[in-house]
PDB file of C-alpha atoms in Angstrom:
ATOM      1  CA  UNK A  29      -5.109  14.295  -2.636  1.00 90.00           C
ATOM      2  CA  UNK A  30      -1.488  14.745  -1.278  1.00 94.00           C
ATOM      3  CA  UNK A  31       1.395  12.109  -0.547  1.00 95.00           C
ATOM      4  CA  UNK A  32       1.572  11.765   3.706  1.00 94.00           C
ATOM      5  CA  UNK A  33       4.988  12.059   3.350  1.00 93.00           C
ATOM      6  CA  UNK A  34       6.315  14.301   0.786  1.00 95.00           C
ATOM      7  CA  UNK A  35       3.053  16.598  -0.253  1.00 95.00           C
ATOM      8  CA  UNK A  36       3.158  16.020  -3.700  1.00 95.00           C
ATOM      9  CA  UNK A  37      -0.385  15.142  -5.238  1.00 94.00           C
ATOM     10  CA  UNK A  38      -0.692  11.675  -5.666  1.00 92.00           C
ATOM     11  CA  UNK A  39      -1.451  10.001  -9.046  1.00 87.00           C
ATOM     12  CA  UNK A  40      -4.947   8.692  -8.991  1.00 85.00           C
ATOM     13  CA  UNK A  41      -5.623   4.686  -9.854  1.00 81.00           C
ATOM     14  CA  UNK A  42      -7.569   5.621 -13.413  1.00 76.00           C
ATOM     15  CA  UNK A  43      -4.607   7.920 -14.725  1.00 72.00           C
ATOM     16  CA  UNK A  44      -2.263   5.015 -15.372  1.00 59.00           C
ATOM     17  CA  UNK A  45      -4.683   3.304 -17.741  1.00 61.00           C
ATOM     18  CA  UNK A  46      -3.310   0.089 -16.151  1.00 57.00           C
ATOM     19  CA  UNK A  47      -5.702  -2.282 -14.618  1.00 69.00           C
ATOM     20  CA  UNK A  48      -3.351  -3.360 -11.465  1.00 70.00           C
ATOM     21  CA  UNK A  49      -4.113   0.226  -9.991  1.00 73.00           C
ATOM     22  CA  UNK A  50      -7.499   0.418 -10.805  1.00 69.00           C
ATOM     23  CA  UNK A  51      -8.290  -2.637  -9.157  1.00 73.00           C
ATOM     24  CA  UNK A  52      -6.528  -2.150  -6.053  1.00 72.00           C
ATOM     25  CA  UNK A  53      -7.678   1.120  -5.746  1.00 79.00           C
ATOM     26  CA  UNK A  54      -3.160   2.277  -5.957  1.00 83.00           C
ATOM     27  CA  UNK A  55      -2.882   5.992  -5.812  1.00 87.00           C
ATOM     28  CA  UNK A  56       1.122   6.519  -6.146  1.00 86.00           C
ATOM     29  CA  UNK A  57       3.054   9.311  -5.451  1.00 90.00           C
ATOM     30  CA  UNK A  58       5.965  10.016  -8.281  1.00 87.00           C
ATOM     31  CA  UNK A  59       8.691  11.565  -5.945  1.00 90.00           C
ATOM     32  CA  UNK A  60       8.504   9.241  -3.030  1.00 89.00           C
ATOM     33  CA  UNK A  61       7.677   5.913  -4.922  1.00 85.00           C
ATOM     34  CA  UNK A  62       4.817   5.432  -1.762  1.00 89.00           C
ATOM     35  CA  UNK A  63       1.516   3.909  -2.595  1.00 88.00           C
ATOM     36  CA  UNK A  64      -1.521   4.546  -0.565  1.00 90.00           C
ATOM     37  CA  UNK A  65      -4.043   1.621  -1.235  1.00 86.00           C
ATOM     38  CA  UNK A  66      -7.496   2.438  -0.616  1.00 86.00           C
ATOM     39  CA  UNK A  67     -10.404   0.051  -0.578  1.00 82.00           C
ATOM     40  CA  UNK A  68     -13.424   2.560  -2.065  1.00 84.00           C
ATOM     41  CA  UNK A  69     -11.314   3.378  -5.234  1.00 80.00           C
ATOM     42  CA  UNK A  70     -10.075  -0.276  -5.455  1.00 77.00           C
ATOM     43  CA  UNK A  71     -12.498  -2.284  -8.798  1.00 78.00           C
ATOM     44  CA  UNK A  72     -11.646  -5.640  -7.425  1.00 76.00           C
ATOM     45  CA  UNK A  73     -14.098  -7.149  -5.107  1.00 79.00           C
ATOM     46  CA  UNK A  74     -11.468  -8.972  -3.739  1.00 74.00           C
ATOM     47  CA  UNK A  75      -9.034  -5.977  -3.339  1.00 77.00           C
ATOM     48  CA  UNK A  76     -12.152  -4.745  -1.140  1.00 82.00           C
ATOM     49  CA  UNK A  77     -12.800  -7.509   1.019  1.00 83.00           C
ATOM     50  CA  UNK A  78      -9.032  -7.607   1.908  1.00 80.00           C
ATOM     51  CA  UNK A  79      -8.398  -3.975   2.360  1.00 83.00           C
ATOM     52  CA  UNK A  80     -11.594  -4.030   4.792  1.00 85.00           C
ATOM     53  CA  UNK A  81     -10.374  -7.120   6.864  1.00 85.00           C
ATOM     54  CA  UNK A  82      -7.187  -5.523   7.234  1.00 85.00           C
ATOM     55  CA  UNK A  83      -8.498  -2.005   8.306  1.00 89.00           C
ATOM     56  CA  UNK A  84     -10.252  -3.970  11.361  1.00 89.00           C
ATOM     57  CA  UNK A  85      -6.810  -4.279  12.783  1.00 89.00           C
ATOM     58  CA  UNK A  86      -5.914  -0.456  12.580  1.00 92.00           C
ATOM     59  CA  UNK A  87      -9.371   0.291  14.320  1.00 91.00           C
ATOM     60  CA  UNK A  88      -8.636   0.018  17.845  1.00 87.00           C
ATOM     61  CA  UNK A  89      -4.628  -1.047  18.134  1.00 89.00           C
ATOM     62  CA  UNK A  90      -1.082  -0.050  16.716  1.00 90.00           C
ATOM     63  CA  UNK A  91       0.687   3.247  17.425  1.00 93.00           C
ATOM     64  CA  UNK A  92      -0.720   7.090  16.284  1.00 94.00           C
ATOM     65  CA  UNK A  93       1.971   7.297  12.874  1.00 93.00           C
ATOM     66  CA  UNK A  94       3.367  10.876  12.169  1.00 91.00           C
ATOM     67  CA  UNK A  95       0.734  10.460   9.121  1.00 94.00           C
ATOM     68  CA  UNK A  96      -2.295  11.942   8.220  1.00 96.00           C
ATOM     69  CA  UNK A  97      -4.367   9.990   5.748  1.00 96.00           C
ATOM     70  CA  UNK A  98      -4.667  11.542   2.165  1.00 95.00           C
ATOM     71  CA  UNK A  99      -8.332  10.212   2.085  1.00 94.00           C
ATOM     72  CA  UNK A 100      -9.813  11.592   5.300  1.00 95.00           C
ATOM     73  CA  UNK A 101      -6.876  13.149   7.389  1.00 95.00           C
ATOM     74  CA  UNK A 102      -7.366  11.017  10.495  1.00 95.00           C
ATOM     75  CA  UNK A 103      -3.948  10.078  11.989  1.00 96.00           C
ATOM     76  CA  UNK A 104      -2.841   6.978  11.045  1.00 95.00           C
ATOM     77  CA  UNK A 105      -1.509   4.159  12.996  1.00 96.00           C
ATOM     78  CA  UNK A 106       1.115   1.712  11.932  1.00 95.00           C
ATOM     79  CA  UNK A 107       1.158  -1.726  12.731  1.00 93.00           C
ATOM     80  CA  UNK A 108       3.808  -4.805  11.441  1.00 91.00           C
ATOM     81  CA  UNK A 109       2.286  -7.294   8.654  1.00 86.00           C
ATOM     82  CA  UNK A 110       3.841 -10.615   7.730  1.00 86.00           C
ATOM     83  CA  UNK A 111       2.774 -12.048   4.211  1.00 80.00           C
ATOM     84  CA  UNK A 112       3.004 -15.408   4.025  1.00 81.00           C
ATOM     85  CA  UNK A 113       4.449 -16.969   1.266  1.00 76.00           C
ATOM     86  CA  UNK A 114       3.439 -20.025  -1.246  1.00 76.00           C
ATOM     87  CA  UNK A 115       6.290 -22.211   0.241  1.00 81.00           C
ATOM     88  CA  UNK A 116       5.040 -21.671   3.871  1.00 82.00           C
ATOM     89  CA  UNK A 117       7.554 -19.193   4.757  1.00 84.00           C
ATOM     90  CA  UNK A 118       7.029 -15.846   5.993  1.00 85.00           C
ATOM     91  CA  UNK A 119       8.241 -12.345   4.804  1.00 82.00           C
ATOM     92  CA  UNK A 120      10.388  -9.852   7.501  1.00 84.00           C
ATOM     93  CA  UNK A 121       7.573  -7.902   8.823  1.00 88.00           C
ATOM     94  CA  UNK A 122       6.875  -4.459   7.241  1.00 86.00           C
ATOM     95  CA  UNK A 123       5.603  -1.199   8.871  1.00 89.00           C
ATOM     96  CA  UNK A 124       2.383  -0.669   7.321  1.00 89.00           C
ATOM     97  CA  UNK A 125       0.688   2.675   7.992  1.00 94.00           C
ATOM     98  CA  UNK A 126      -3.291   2.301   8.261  1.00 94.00           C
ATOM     99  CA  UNK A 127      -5.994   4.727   8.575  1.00 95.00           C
ATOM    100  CA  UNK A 128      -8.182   3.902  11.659  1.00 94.00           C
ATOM    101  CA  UNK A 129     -11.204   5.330  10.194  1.00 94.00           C
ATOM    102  CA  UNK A 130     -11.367   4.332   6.292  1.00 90.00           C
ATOM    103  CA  UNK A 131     -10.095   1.846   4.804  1.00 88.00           C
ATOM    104  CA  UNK A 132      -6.701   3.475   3.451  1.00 91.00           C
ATOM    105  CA  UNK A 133      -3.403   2.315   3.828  1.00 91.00           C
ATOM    106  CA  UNK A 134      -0.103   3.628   3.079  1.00 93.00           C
ATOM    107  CA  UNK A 135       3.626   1.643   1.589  1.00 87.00           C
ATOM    108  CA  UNK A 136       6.896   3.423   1.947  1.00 89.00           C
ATOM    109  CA  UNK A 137       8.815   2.279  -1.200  1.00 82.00           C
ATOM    110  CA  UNK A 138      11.323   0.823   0.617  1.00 80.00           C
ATOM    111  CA  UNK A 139       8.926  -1.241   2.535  1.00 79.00           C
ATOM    112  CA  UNK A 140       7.581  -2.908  -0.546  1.00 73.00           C
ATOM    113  CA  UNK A 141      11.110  -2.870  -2.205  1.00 73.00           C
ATOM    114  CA  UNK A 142      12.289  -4.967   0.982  1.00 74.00           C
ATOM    115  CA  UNK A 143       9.792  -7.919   0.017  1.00 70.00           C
ATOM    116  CA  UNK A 144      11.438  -8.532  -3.408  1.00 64.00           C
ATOM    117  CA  UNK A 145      15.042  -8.879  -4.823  1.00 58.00           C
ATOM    118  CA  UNK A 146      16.943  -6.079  -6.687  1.00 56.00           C
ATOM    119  CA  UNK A 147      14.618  -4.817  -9.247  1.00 50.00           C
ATOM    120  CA  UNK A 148      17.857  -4.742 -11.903  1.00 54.00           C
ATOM    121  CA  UNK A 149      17.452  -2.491 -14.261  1.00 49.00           C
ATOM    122  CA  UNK A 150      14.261  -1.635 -13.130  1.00 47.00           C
ATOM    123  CA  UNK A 151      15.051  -0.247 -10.419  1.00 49.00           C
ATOM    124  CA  UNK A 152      17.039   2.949 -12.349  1.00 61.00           C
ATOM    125  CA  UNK A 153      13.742   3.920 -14.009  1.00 67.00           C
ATOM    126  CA  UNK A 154      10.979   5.138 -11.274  1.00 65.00           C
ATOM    127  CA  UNK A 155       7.899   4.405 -13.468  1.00 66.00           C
ATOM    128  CA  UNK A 156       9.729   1.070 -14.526  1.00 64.00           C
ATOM    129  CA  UNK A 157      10.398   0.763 -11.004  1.00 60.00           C
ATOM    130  CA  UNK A 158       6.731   1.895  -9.332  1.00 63.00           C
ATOM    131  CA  UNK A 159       4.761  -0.599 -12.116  1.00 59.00           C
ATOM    132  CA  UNK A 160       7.220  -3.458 -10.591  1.00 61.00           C
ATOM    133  CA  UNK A 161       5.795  -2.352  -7.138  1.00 63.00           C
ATOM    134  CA  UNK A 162       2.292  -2.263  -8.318  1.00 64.00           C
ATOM    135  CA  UNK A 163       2.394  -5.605  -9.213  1.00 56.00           C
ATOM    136  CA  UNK A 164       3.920  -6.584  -6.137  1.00 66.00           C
ATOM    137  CA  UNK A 165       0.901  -5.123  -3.993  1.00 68.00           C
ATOM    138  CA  UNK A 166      -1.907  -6.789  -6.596  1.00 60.00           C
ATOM    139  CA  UNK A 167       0.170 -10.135  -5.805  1.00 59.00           C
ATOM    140  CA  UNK A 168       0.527  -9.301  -2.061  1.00 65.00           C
ATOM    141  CA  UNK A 169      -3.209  -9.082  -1.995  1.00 61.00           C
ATOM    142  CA  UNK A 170      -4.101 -12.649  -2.522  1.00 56.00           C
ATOM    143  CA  UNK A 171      -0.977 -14.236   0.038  1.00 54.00           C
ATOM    144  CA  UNK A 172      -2.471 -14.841   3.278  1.00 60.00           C
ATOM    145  CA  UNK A 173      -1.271 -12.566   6.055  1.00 62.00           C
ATOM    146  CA  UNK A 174      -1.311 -11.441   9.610  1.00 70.00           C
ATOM    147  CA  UNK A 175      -0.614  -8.182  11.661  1.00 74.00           C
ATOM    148  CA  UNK A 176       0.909  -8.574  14.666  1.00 69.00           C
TER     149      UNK A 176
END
């Protein structure tokens, strides 16, 4: 399976012997940083039921991306998603790229870097800095949130 934006093969979930990508089903690509979460690899139940409640908004609506899913090569759309945070606040709105017809979706880097503050030091090492991002995404997954 190849990265939708740079071509590299992406890592699968199982080869980073770290539970937060098996059970969100993470495939990451090493050049870009990008994860592509997909709800069939994800080992969470509740990973899952989220990814397959959000794909229902990438059915029918949001824009054709310049992406072809890794998992299926549809075209996939992208659509804005606001997380909502524990003190009732909301985060800017991402671009989130979704596949239409499985339940795949794809994060720029910078899209989940843009949620969270400097990553420090973290952010000079990329496998420092993609395990930050993986956690980010497994805590992502249980905020409430809305596409618009």
């Amino acid at each position: 399976m190849r990265c939708p934006r740079d071509q590299n093969i992406l890592i699968d979930p199982d080869s980073a012997q770290l539970s937060v990508f098996a059970d969100n089903g993470l495939h990451r690509c090493e050049k870009c940083q990008g994860m592509l979460l997909n709800a069939e690899a994800a080992q969470s139940a509740i990973a899952r039921e989220m990814l397959d409640q959000m794909h229902e908004a990438f059915t029918d609506e949001g824009s054709e991306a310049a992406l072809d899913c890794p998992i299926c090569d549809s075209k996939m759309r992208v659509r804005s998603i606001v997380f909502s945070k524990p003190d009732g606040s909301n985060t800017e709105p991402i671009e989130l790229d979704g596949c239409p017809t499985c339940s795949s979706f794809w994060f720029d880097a910078g899209e989940l870097q843009s949620l969270v503050p400097p990553l420090g030091s973290a952010g000079e090492d990329p496998e420092e800095r993609t395990m930050a991002l993986a956690f980010l995404v497994q805590m992502l997954m249980l905020l409430p949130h809305r596409i618009v």
